[in-house]
Coordinates of C-alpha atoms and ligand atoms in Angstrom, one line a residue:
M1 CA 18.2 14.5 29.1
K2 CA 21.7 14.9 30.4
K3 CA 21.1 18.0 32.3
R4 CA 18.0 16.7 33.7
L5 CA 19.9 13.5 34.8
I6 CA 22.5 15.5 36.7
F7 CA 20.1 17.9 38.2
V8 CA 17.8 14.9 39.6
N9 CA 21.0 13.1 40.8
V10 CA 22.4 16.3 42.5
I11 CA 19.1 17.2 44.2
L12 CA 18.7 13.6 45.4
V13 CA 22.2 13.4 47.0
S14 CA 21.7 16.9 48.6
I15 CA 18.4 16.1 50.0
S16 CA 19.6 13.0 51.5
I17 CA 22.8 14.4 53.0
V18 CA 20.9 17.3 54.3
V19 CA 18.3 15.2 55.8
L20 CA 21.0 13.1 57.3
F21 CA 22.8 16.1 58.6
L22 CA 19.8 17.6 60.2
F23 CA 19.0 14.5 61.7
S24 CA 22.5 13.9 63.2
V25 CA 22.5 17.6 64.5
S26 CA 19.3 17.2 66.1
L27 CA 20.4 14.0 67.8
I28 CA 23.7 15.5 69.1
M29 CA 21.7 18.7 70.3
A30 CA 19.2 16.4 72.2
D31 CA 21.9 14.4 73.4
N32 CA 23.8 17.6 74.2
S33 CA 20.9 19.4 76.3
E34 CA 20.4 16.1 78.2
T35 CA 24.2 16.1 79.1
T36 CA 24.1 19.6 80.0
E37 CA 21.1 19.0 82.2
N38 CA 22.8 16.2 83.9
Q39 CA 26.0 18.1 84.2
I40 CA 24.0 21.1 85.6
N41 CA 22.0 18.8 88.0
N42 CA 25.4 17.1 89.1
Y43 CA 26.9 20.3 90.0
M44 CA 23.8 21.5 91.5
S45 CA 24.0 18.6 94.1
L46 CA 27.7 19.3 94.6
V47 CA 27.0 23.0 95.3
T48 CA 24.1 22.4 97.6
N49 CA 26.0 20.1 99.5
Y50 CA 28.8 22.1 100.0
Y51 CA 26.7 25.4 100.8
D52 CA 25.2 25.4 104.4
G53 CA 23.4 28.6 104.1
M54 CA 26.4 30.9 105.3
N55 CA 29.5 29.9 103.4
E56 CA 28.7 31.9 100.4
E57 CA 32.3 33.2 99.7
E58 CA 33.8 29.8 100.6
T59 CA 31.3 27.9 98.3
I60 CA 32.0 30.3 95.4
S61 CA 35.8 30.3 95.9
Y62 CA 35.8 26.6 96.1
F63 CA 33.8 25.8 93.1
S64 CA 35.5 28.7 91.0
S65 CA 38.9 27.0 91.6
S66 CA 37.8 23.5 90.9
I67 CA 35.1 23.8 88.0
N68 CA 35.6 26.0 85.2
D69 CA 33.0 27.3 82.9
F70 CA 30.2 27.5 85.3
R71 CA 28.7 30.5 87.0
I72 CA 27.2 30.2 90.6
T73 CA 24.8 32.7 91.8
I74 CA 23.3 32.6 95.4
F75 CA 20.3 34.7 96.0
D76 CA 18.7 35.5 99.2
A77 CA 14.9 34.7 99.8
D78 CA 14.0 38.1 98.2
F79 CA 15.9 37.3 95.0
N80 CA 18.6 39.6 95.7
I81 CA 22.1 38.5 94.5
I82 CA 24.3 37.5 97.5
I83 CA 27.1 36.6 95.6
D84 CA 27.9 35.6 92.0
T85 CA 31.2 34.0 90.4
L86 CA 31.1 36.4 87.6
V87 CA 29.3 39.8 88.4
D88 CA 28.7 42.0 91.2
V89 CA 25.9 44.2 89.7
D90 CA 22.3 42.9 89.8
S91 CA 21.1 43.5 86.0
G92 CA 17.4 43.2 87.3
D93 CA 16.7 40.5 84.5
Y94 CA 13.7 38.4 84.9
R95 CA 14.7 35.1 86.2
P96 CA 12.4 32.4 85.4
E97 CA 14.6 29.6 86.7
L98 CA 14.0 31.2 90.2
D99 CA 10.2 30.6 89.8
D100 CA 10.5 27.2 88.1
L101 CA 13.3 25.5 90.4
G102 CA 14.9 22.5 89.2
T103 CA 14.0 23.4 85.1
V104 CA 16.7 24.3 82.7
Y105 CA 16.3 27.6 81.0
T106 CA 18.1 29.1 78.0
R107 CA 18.1 32.9 78.0
Y108 CA 19.8 36.0 77.2
S109 CA 21.8 37.5 80.2
N110 CA 22.1 41.3 80.3
N111 CA 24.8 41.1 82.8
L112 CA 27.0 38.8 80.9
D113 CA 25.6 40.1 77.4
R114 CA 25.4 36.5 75.9
N115 CA 23.0 33.7 76.0
M116 CA 23.1 31.3 79.0
V117 CA 21.6 28.2 80.5
Y118 CA 20.3 28.4 83.9
M119 CA 19.0 26.1 86.6
A120 CA 18.3 26.9 90.2
T121 CA 17.2 25.5 93.4
K122 CA 16.5 26.6 97.1
D123 CA 18.7 25.5 99.7
D124 CA 19.1 26.8 103.4
G125 CA 16.7 29.4 102.6
N126 CA 18.5 31.1 99.6
F127 CA 18.4 30.3 96.0
I128 CA 21.4 28.7 94.4
R129 CA 21.6 29.1 90.6
I130 CA 24.1 27.4 88.2
S131 CA 24.5 28.9 84.8
M132 CA 26.5 27.9 81.8
E133 CA 27.4 29.8 78.5
V134 CA 25.3 28.5 75.7
S135 CA 28.2 29.2 73.2
Q136 CA 30.0 26.8 75.2
I137 CA 27.6 24.2 75.2
N138 CA 27.0 24.7 71.8
S139 CA 30.5 25.0 70.5
F140 CA 30.7 21.3 69.7
I141 CA 27.5 21.5 67.8
S142 CA 28.4 24.7 66.1
T143 CA 31.7 23.2 65.0
Y144 CA 29.9 20.1 63.9
F145 CA 27.5 22.3 62.0
E146 CA 30.2 24.4 60.3
V147 CA 32.2 21.4 59.3
G148 CA 28.8 19.5 58.3
V149 CA 27.9 22.3 56.1
G150 CA 31.3 22.5 54.4
L151 CA 31.4 18.9 53.8
L152 CA 27.9 19.0 52.5
I153 CA 28.9 21.5 49.9
V154 CA 31.9 19.5 49.0
I155 CA 29.7 16.3 48.7
I156 CA 27.1 18.1 46.5
I157 CA 29.8 19.6 44.3
L158 CA 31.5 16.1 44.1
S159 CA 28.3 14.3 43.3
A160 CA 27.4 16.8 40.5
V161 CA 30.7 16.3 38.9
A162 CA 30.4 12.5 39.2
A163 CA 26.8 13.0 37.7
I164 CA 28.2 14.9 34.6
H165 CA 30.9 12.5 34.2
L166 CA 28.6 9.5 34.6
A167 CA 25.9 11.0 32.5
E168 CA 28.3 11.8 29.7
R169 CA 29.7 8.4 29.8
T170 CA 26.3 6.6 30.0
L171 CA 24.8 8.9 27.1
K172 CA 27.6 8.5 24.9
P173 CA 26.3 5.3 23.3
I174 CA 23.1 7.2 22.8
S175 CA 24.8 10.0 21.1
N176 CA 26.2 7.6 18.5
V177 CA 22.7 6.0 18.2
V178 CA 21.2 9.4 17.6
A179 CA 24.0 10.2 14.9
K180 CA 23.0 6.9 13.2
L181 CA 19.3 7.7 13.6
A182 CA 19.9 11.1 12.0
V183 CA 21.5 9.5 8.8
I184 CA 18.4 7.0 8.7
G185 CA 15.9 9.9 9.3
E186 CA 18.0 12.0 6.8
T187 CA 18.1 15.0 9.1
T188 CA 21.0 16.8 10.7
V189 CA 22.2 16.5 14.4
K190 CA 24.7 18.3 16.4
L191 CA 26.7 15.3 18.1
D192 CA 27.2 17.2 21.4
K193 CA 23.5 17.7 22.0
Y194 CA 22.1 14.5 22.6
D195 CA 19.3 15.6 24.9
E196 CA 15.9 14.4 25.1
Y197 CA 14.7 16.9 22.6
E198 CA 17.2 15.8 20.1
L199 CA 16.4 12.2 20.5
S200 CA 12.7 12.6 20.2
K201 CA 13.5 14.8 17.2
Q202 CA 15.4 12.0 15.6
I203 CA 12.8 9.5 16.3
D204 CA 10.1 11.8 14.8
A205 CA 12.2 12.2 11.8
I206 CA 12.7 8.4 11.4
N207 CA 9.0 7.8 12.0
Y208 CA 8.3 10.3 9.3
Q209 CA 10.9 8.7 6.9
I210 CA 9.7 5.2 7.6
G211 CA 6.2 6.3 7.1
S212 CA 6.8 7.8 3.6
K213 CA 9.1 5.0 2.7
L214 CA 6.4 2.5 3.7
I215 CA 4.1 4.5 1.5
E216 CA 6.6 4.4 -1.4
I217 CA 7.2 0.7 -0.9
E218 CA 3.3 0.1 -1.0
K219 CA 3.0 2.2 -4.1
E220 CA 5.7 0.2 -5.9
K221 CA 4.1 -3.1 -4.6
Q222 CA 0.8 -1.8 -5.9
K223 CA 2.4 -0.7 -9.4
I224 CA 3.9 -4.1 -9.9
N225 CA 0.9 -6.0 -8.8
D226 CA -1.4 -3.8 -11.0
I227 CA 1.1 -4.6 -13.9
I228 CA 1.1 -8.2 -13.2
E229 CA -2.8 -8.3 -12.9
S230 CA -3.4 -6.1 -15.9
T231 CA -1.3 -8.0 -18.3
K232 CA -3.0 -10.6 -20.7
E233 CA -0.6 -13.1 -19.9
S234 CA -0.9 -15.6 -17.1
I235 CA 2.2 -15.5 -15.1
V236 CA 3.7 -18.1 -12.5
V237 CA 6.8 -18.0 -10.6
V238 CA 8.1 -21.1 -9.1
N239 CA 11.3 -21.2 -6.9
S240 CA 14.1 -23.5 -7.1
Q241 CA 12.4 -25.7 -4.4
G242 CA 9.5 -26.0 -6.7
N243 CA 7.2 -23.8 -4.8
I244 CA 4.9 -21.2 -6.4
E245 CA 6.1 -17.8 -5.2
L246 CA 4.0 -15.7 -7.4
I247 CA 0.8 -16.3 -9.7
N248 CA -1.6 -13.7 -11.1
Q249 CA -5.3 -13.9 -11.4
N250 CA -5.2 -14.8 -15.1
A251 CA -2.9 -18.0 -14.3
L252 CA -5.3 -19.0 -11.3
D253 CA -8.3 -18.8 -13.7
L254 CA -6.4 -20.9 -16.2
F255 CA -5.4 -23.4 -13.7
K256 CA -8.8 -23.4 -11.9
L257 CA -7.0 -22.5 -8.6
L258 CA -7.6 -20.3 -5.6
K259 CA -4.7 -18.0 -4.6
E260 CA -4.4 -19.7 -1.1
N261 CA -4.3 -23.0 -2.8
A262 CA -1.5 -22.0 -5.1
I263 CA 1.1 -19.8 -3.2
D264 CA 3.9 -21.7 -1.4
Q265 CA 2.6 -25.0 -2.9
S266 CA 4.4 -27.3 -5.2
Y267 CA 3.9 -26.5 -8.9
F268 CA 2.4 -30.0 -9.3
V269 CA -1.1 -28.0 -8.4
L270 CA -1.0 -26.8 -11.9
L271 CA -2.9 -29.9 -12.6
Q272 CA -4.7 -28.4 -15.6
S273 CA -1.8 -28.9 -17.9
N274 CA 0.5 -31.8 -17.6
E275 CA 2.6 -30.2 -20.3
V276 CA 3.2 -27.1 -18.3
I277 CA 4.2 -29.5 -15.2
K278 CA 6.7 -31.2 -17.6
L279 CA 8.2 -28.0 -18.9
I280 CA 8.5 -26.7 -15.4
T281 CA 10.3 -30.0 -14.3
Q282 CA 12.5 -29.8 -17.2
S283 CA 13.8 -26.4 -16.5
L284 CA 14.2 -27.1 -12.9
N285 CA 16.1 -30.3 -13.1
D286 CA 17.8 -29.9 -16.5
K287 CA 17.9 -26.2 -16.8
V288 CA 16.1 -26.3 -19.9
F289 CA 14.0 -23.4 -20.5
A290 CA 11.7 -24.1 -23.3
K291 CA 9.3 -22.1 -25.4
S292 CA 6.3 -24.2 -27.0
V293 CA 2.6 -24.0 -27.8
I294 CA 0.4 -26.1 -25.7
N295 CA -3.3 -26.8 -25.5
I296 CA -5.5 -26.2 -22.4
D297 CA -9.4 -26.6 -22.6
S298 CA -9.5 -26.1 -26.4
S299 CA -7.5 -22.9 -26.2
F300 CA -4.0 -22.5 -27.3
Y301 CA -1.1 -21.1 -25.2
E302 CA 2.3 -20.0 -26.0
V303 CA 4.5 -21.1 -23.2
N304 CA 7.8 -19.2 -22.1
L305 CA 10.0 -20.5 -19.5
I306 CA 12.7 -18.0 -18.3
E307 CA 15.4 -18.7 -15.7
V308 CA 15.0 -16.3 -12.8
K309 CA 18.1 -15.5 -10.5
K310 CA 17.2 -12.6 -8.6
L311 CA 17.8 -11.4 -4.9
W312 CA 14.3 -12.3 -4.0
I313 CA 14.1 -15.6 -5.9
E314 CA 15.9 -18.2 -7.7
G315 CA 13.9 -20.3 -9.9
V316 CA 11.6 -20.1 -13.2
L317 CA 9.2 -17.6 -14.5
I318 CA 6.4 -18.9 -16.7
T319 CA 4.4 -17.0 -18.7
L320 CA 1.5 -18.3 -20.8
N321 CA -0.1 -16.2 -23.8
D322 CA -3.4 -17.1 -25.1
I323 CA -2.9 -17.5 -28.9
T324 CA -6.3 -19.1 -29.7
L325 CA -7.5 -16.1 -31.6
D326 CA -4.4 -15.8 -33.8
Y327 CA -4.3 -19.6 -34.0
N328 CA -7.8 -19.6 -35.2
L329 CA -7.7 -16.7 -37.3
G330 CA -4.4 -18.3 -39.0
K331 CA -6.3 -21.4 -39.6
I332 CA -9.2 -19.6 -41.0
K333 CA -6.8 -17.5 -43.4
R334 CA -5.2 -20.8 -44.5
E335 CA -8.5 -22.3 -45.2
F336 CA -9.6 -19.2 -47.0
F337 CA -6.6 -19.0 -49.4
Q338 CA -7.1 -22.8 -50.0
N339 CA -10.8 -22.0 -50.9
A340 CA -9.9 -18.9 -52.9
S341 CA -7.3 -20.6 -55.0
H342 CA -9.5 -23.3 -55.5
E343 CA -12.5 -21.1 -56.4
L344 CA -10.2 -19.2 -58.8
K345 CA -8.8 -22.3 -60.4
S346 CA -12.3 -23.4 -61.6
P347 CA -13.1 -20.4 -63.9
L348 CA -9.3 -20.2 -65.0
T349 CA -9.5 -23.9 -66.0
A350 CA -12.7 -23.2 -67.8
I351 CA -11.3 -20.0 -69.8
V352 CA -8.3 -21.9 -70.6
G353 CA -10.4 -24.9 -71.7
Y354 CA -12.6 -22.6 -73.9
Q355 CA -9.5 -20.9 -75.5
Q356 CA -7.7 -24.3 -76.2
L357 CA -11.1 -25.4 -78.1
I358 CA -10.9 -22.5 -80.3
Q359 CA -7.1 -22.5 -80.7
E360 CA -7.1 -26.3 -81.6
G361 CA -10.1 -25.5 -84.0
I362 CA -12.4 -27.8 -82.3
Y363 CA -14.8 -24.7 -82.2
S364 CA -14.7 -24.0 -85.7
T365 CA -17.9 -22.5 -86.6
K366 CA -18.7 -18.6 -85.9
E367 CA -21.4 -19.6 -83.5
E368 CA -19.1 -22.0 -81.6
I369 CA -16.3 -19.5 -81.5
L370 CA -18.9 -16.9 -80.1
D371 CA -20.2 -19.2 -77.5
G372 CA -16.6 -20.1 -76.3
V373 CA -15.8 -16.2 -76.1
T374 CA -19.2 -15.6 -74.2
D375 CA -18.2 -18.5 -71.7
T376 CA -14.7 -17.2 -71.4
I377 CA -16.0 -13.7 -70.6
R378 CA -18.6 -15.0 -68.0
E379 CA -15.7 -17.1 -66.3
A380 CA -13.4 -14.1 -66.4
K381 CA -16.2 -12.0 -64.8
R382 CA -16.7 -14.6 -62.1
M383 CA -13.1 -14.5 -61.4
N384 CA -13.3 -10.8 -61.2
N385 CA -16.3 -11.1 -58.7
I386 CA -14.2 -13.5 -56.4
I387 CA -11.1 -11.2 -56.4
I388 CA -13.4 -8.0 -55.6
D389 CA -15.3 -10.0 -52.9
M390 CA -11.8 -11.2 -51.5
L391 CA -10.6 -7.5 -51.6
D392 CA -13.9 -6.6 -49.8
I393 CA -13.3 -9.2 -46.9
S394 CA -9.7 -8.3 -46.6
R395 CA -10.7 -4.5 -46.3
L396 CA -13.4 -5.4 -43.8
E397 CA -10.9 -7.5 -41.7
S398 CA -8.1 -5.0 -41.8
N399 CA -7.7 -2.9 -38.7
I400 CA -7.9 0.4 -40.8
Q401 CA -9.9 2.9 -39.0
H402 CA -13.3 3.1 -41.1
E403 CA -14.8 6.6 -41.1
I404 CA -18.0 6.7 -39.4
V405 CA -20.8 9.1 -40.5
E406 CA -24.4 9.8 -39.9
L407 CA -26.5 8.0 -42.8
N408 CA -30.1 7.6 -43.7
I409 CA -30.4 4.0 -44.5
K410 CA -33.3 5.0 -46.8
D411 CA -30.8 6.9 -49.0
V412 CA -28.5 4.0 -49.1
I413 CA -31.2 1.5 -50.2
N414 CA -32.3 3.8 -53.1
E415 CA -28.7 3.9 -54.0
V416 CA -28.3 0.2 -54.0
Y417 CA -31.6 -0.1 -55.9
K418 CA -30.5 2.1 -58.7
S419 CA -27.1 0.4 -59.1
L420 CA -29.0 -3.1 -59.4
G421 CA -31.6 -1.7 -61.7
P422 CA -30.4 -3.3 -64.9
Q423 CA -30.6 -6.8 -62.9
I424 CA -34.0 -6.1 -61.7
L425 CA -35.2 -5.1 -65.2
R426 CA -33.5 -8.3 -66.8
K427 CA -35.5 -10.6 -64.6
D428 CA -38.7 -8.3 -64.4
I429 CA -38.9 -8.2 -60.8
K430 CA -41.3 -6.2 -59.1
V431 CA -39.6 -4.2 -56.1
S432 CA -42.0 -2.8 -53.4
M433 CA -40.6 -0.4 -50.7
D434 CA -41.9 0.5 -47.2
V435 CA -39.1 2.6 -45.8
V436 CA -38.8 5.1 -43.2
D437 CA -36.0 7.8 -42.6
K438 CA -33.8 5.9 -40.3
I439 CA -30.4 7.8 -39.3
I440 CA -27.7 5.7 -38.3
E441 CA -23.7 6.1 -37.5
V442 CA -22.0 3.8 -39.9
N443 CA -19.3 3.6 -42.5
N444 CA -20.9 4.4 -45.8
Y445 CA -19.1 1.4 -47.8
H446 CA -20.0 -1.0 -44.9
I447 CA -23.7 -0.4 -45.1
F448 CA -23.9 -0.3 -48.9
E449 CA -22.1 -3.6 -49.1
L450 CA -24.7 -5.2 -46.6
I451 CA -27.7 -3.9 -48.2
K452 CA -26.2 -4.6 -51.9
N453 CA -25.3 -8.3 -51.0
I454 CA -28.8 -9.1 -49.7
L455 CA -30.7 -7.4 -52.5
E456 CA -28.4 -8.9 -55.2
N457 CA -29.0 -12.6 -53.8
A458 CA -32.9 -11.6 -53.7
I459 CA -32.6 -10.7 -57.4
K460 CA -30.1 -13.6 -58.3
Y461 CA -32.1 -16.4 -56.6
N462 CA -35.5 -14.9 -57.6
I463 CA -37.8 -16.2 -60.4
N464 CA -38.2 -14.3 -63.5
G465 CA -41.2 -11.9 -62.6
G466 CA -40.8 -12.4 -59.0
K467 CA -41.4 -9.9 -56.2
I468 CA -38.9 -8.4 -53.6
N469 CA -40.3 -6.4 -50.6
I470 CA -38.1 -4.1 -48.9
K471 CA -39.2 -2.8 -45.4
L472 CA -37.4 -0.3 -43.2
T473 CA -38.6 0.7 -39.7
D474 CA -37.1 2.4 -37.0
L475 CA -35.7 -1.0 -35.6
S476 CA -35.1 -3.2 -38.4
L477 CA -34.5 -3.8 -42.2
T478 CA -36.4 -6.6 -43.9
I479 CA -35.7 -7.9 -47.3
E480 CA -38.0 -10.5 -48.7
D481 CA -37.9 -12.3 -52.0
T482 CA -40.2 -15.0 -53.9
G483 CA -37.1 -16.8 -54.8
I484 CA -35.8 -20.4 -54.9
G485 CA -35.6 -20.4 -51.1
I486 CA -32.8 -22.4 -49.1
E487 CA -33.2 -25.8 -47.6
E488 CA -33.4 -26.0 -44.0
T489 CA -30.1 -27.9 -43.6
N490 CA -28.3 -25.2 -45.8
V491 CA -29.6 -22.0 -43.7
D492 CA -27.0 -22.2 -41.2
R493 CA -24.0 -22.6 -43.7
I494 CA -24.8 -19.9 -46.0
F495 CA -22.8 -17.3 -44.2
E496 CA -19.7 -19.4 -44.4
R497 CA -16.9 -18.2 -46.8
F498 CA -17.3 -19.7 -50.3
Y499 CA -20.4 -21.7 -49.3
R500 CA -22.9 -22.1 -51.9
V501 CA -25.9 -24.1 -52.2
N502 CA -25.9 -26.7 -54.9
N503 CA -28.9 -25.6 -56.8
S504 CA -27.8 -22.0 -56.8
K505 CA -24.6 -23.0 -58.6
D506 CA -26.6 -23.3 -61.8
S507 CA -27.8 -19.8 -61.5
V508 CA -27.0 -17.6 -64.5
D509 CA -25.3 -14.8 -62.7
G510 CA -23.2 -17.2 -60.7
G511 CA -21.8 -16.4 -57.3
T512 CA -18.6 -16.3 -55.2
G513 CA -20.0 -17.6 -51.9
L514 CA -18.4 -14.5 -50.5
G515 CA -21.5 -12.1 -50.4
L516 CA -23.1 -13.3 -47.1
S517 CA -19.9 -13.9 -45.2
I518 CA -19.4 -9.9 -46.1
V519 CA -23.0 -9.3 -44.8
K520 CA -22.3 -11.1 -41.6
H521 CA -18.8 -9.5 -40.9
V522 CA -20.6 -5.8 -41.2
C523 CA -23.2 -7.2 -38.8
N524 CA -20.7 -8.3 -36.2
L525 CA -18.8 -5.0 -36.7
Y526 CA -22.1 -3.1 -35.8
D527 CA -23.5 -5.5 -33.2
Y528 CA -26.6 -5.8 -35.6
N529 CA -28.6 -9.1 -35.4
I530 CA -29.2 -11.0 -38.8
Q531 CA -31.9 -13.6 -39.1
V532 CA -33.0 -15.7 -42.1
I533 CA -36.3 -17.2 -42.8
S534 CA -36.6 -19.4 -45.9
T535 CA -39.1 -21.9 -47.4
F536 CA -37.5 -24.0 -49.9
G537 CA -39.3 -23.2 -53.4
V538 CA -41.0 -20.1 -51.9
G539 CA -38.9 -17.5 -50.8
T540 CA -36.3 -16.2 -48.3
T541 CA -36.5 -13.1 -45.9
F542 CA -33.5 -11.6 -44.3
I543 CA -34.2 -9.4 -41.3
I544 CA -31.4 -7.0 -39.9
T545 CA -32.2 -5.7 -36.3
F546 CA -30.2 -2.6 -35.5
Ligands
ADP601 P1 -23.1 -16.3 -53.7 O1 -22.2 -15.5 -54.2 O2 -23.1 -17.7 -54.0 O3 -24.5 -15.6 -53.7 P2 -23.4 -15.7 -51.0 O4 -22.6 -15.9 -49.8 O5 -24.0 -14.4 -51.2 O6 -22.7 -16.3 -52.2 O7 -24.7 -16.7 -50.7 C1 -24.3 -18.0 -50.1 C2 -25.4 -18.9 -50.6 O8 -26.7 -18.7 -50.0 C3 -25.7 -18.8 -52.0 O9 -25.0 -19.6 -52.9 C4 -27.2 -19.2 -52.3 O10 -27.3 -20.6 -52.3 C5 -27.9 -19.0 -50.8 N1 -28.7 -17.9 -50.9 C6 -28.2 -16.5 -50.4 N2 -29.3 -15.6 -50.6 C7 -30.2 -16.4 -51.1 C8 -31.7 -16.0 -51.4 N3 -32.1 -14.8 -51.2 N4 -32.3 -17.0 -51.9 C9 -31.8 -18.4 -51.8 N5 -30.6 -18.7 -51.7 C10 -29.8 -17.8 -51.2

């Protein structure tokens, strides 16, 4: 840039000076030729006045003594030189001034061996010619020209020096800028080289750096955004002025808001929960950053308020964690243990009772004692069954990875049927089977428990000599019995833990009320559909659709 600036400056100055100089030279030359012409004309009229056609000698000597630098030649009518102030011999040159009288001619004189200016006129039959040396006429012009050219060179040199100096001074700040740009652009620069190329190089480098930095920033922003949006928590950030700075989609959904109606708005837009508004007010006004459990739309949330004092914000960060599932699970577990202890307490009380009767001698006969022992064993078995079923449920609910294998349900049905053989025999139940080969991917224990609990109930709640029909198709498993049936009002509740229909409590085998909740749990695990069709006093059908 510097070189170009200097070059352009010098060229401009040079052109303008040269133009000015040539213009002045041409003006001077024009003026000079006019002056010469006038001078020659004046002298011509003096000479013609003095010359009378005879007095050549006299005329020459008169004008030679009075006027310097002029040559006077007198020709006769045949163009022969009569007399000349400078030469005696006729060179025989062609003299156009004698043909074109009164016009000034500039031409080379062989006689004098130099350029001369001529003008002639006819007077008294002869030609009078006045001439003047060109060098004399142009001496001023040539002096002017020489001095002018000298001055021109000096001016051009001076202007170049001034331009360099000026350019350096003007571009010095640019060099600093370029150096700073180089730091930003993470490139190197020679500080004495701040030409156009260097500047554009730096700008290119910065452009590149800014571009890649912007991509990085965008990536970081995206990362943070992805994290905020993918977290299961609802997040809200409120600044110290009480305006929402940040809110993720979960929070927008929870508070039923649109982003544009939340960002930069007062936290009072979180209308969905007065408790949250109260907690934020507390934290902003009293600097109390609480942690509590609140309720929104029948769900439970653990709310955390954390003070934020960062460069980008000063305020409070609110996170809401949906703990409804844990909360409900805890509730279910509490209820389960209450029920379990209650269910275990009854057989235990019975056992203790029978033993006391024996111990205190109230049961004294052999038969009475045998009855007491039989009852004790039955209640102990019931306790054992409750504990086994509870263990089954806790195994099902645990997060242990259950081994999944390919199984033929037909084989599992046969296995269960075999294990329940004695009970079937005892009640003289006729079992008919219509089963196909059906391969499923399932945990062996799960499918065994599912079939066992339904079939066991079909035996348990059947009449003596009743029937059970087992049907397995590619789509479903149906177990139909001719038992006591379930009243319509109870059908929906039989899958609840420890729920037992009153009339079934008298059944000989007794039950735990946990069997069908195990069945339901397995169905949920594998997304099977379970349907119960029952007619009180007629029978019950369980249909499982895979
Ligand atoms: P239980 O150990 O009492 O059998 P379940 O959870 O297996 O517990 O069953 C819950 C209740 O559903 C039973 O007490 C019984 O009243 C009723 N029930 C289940 N299966 C049948 C059936 N096949 N016929 C009649 N009632 C049934």
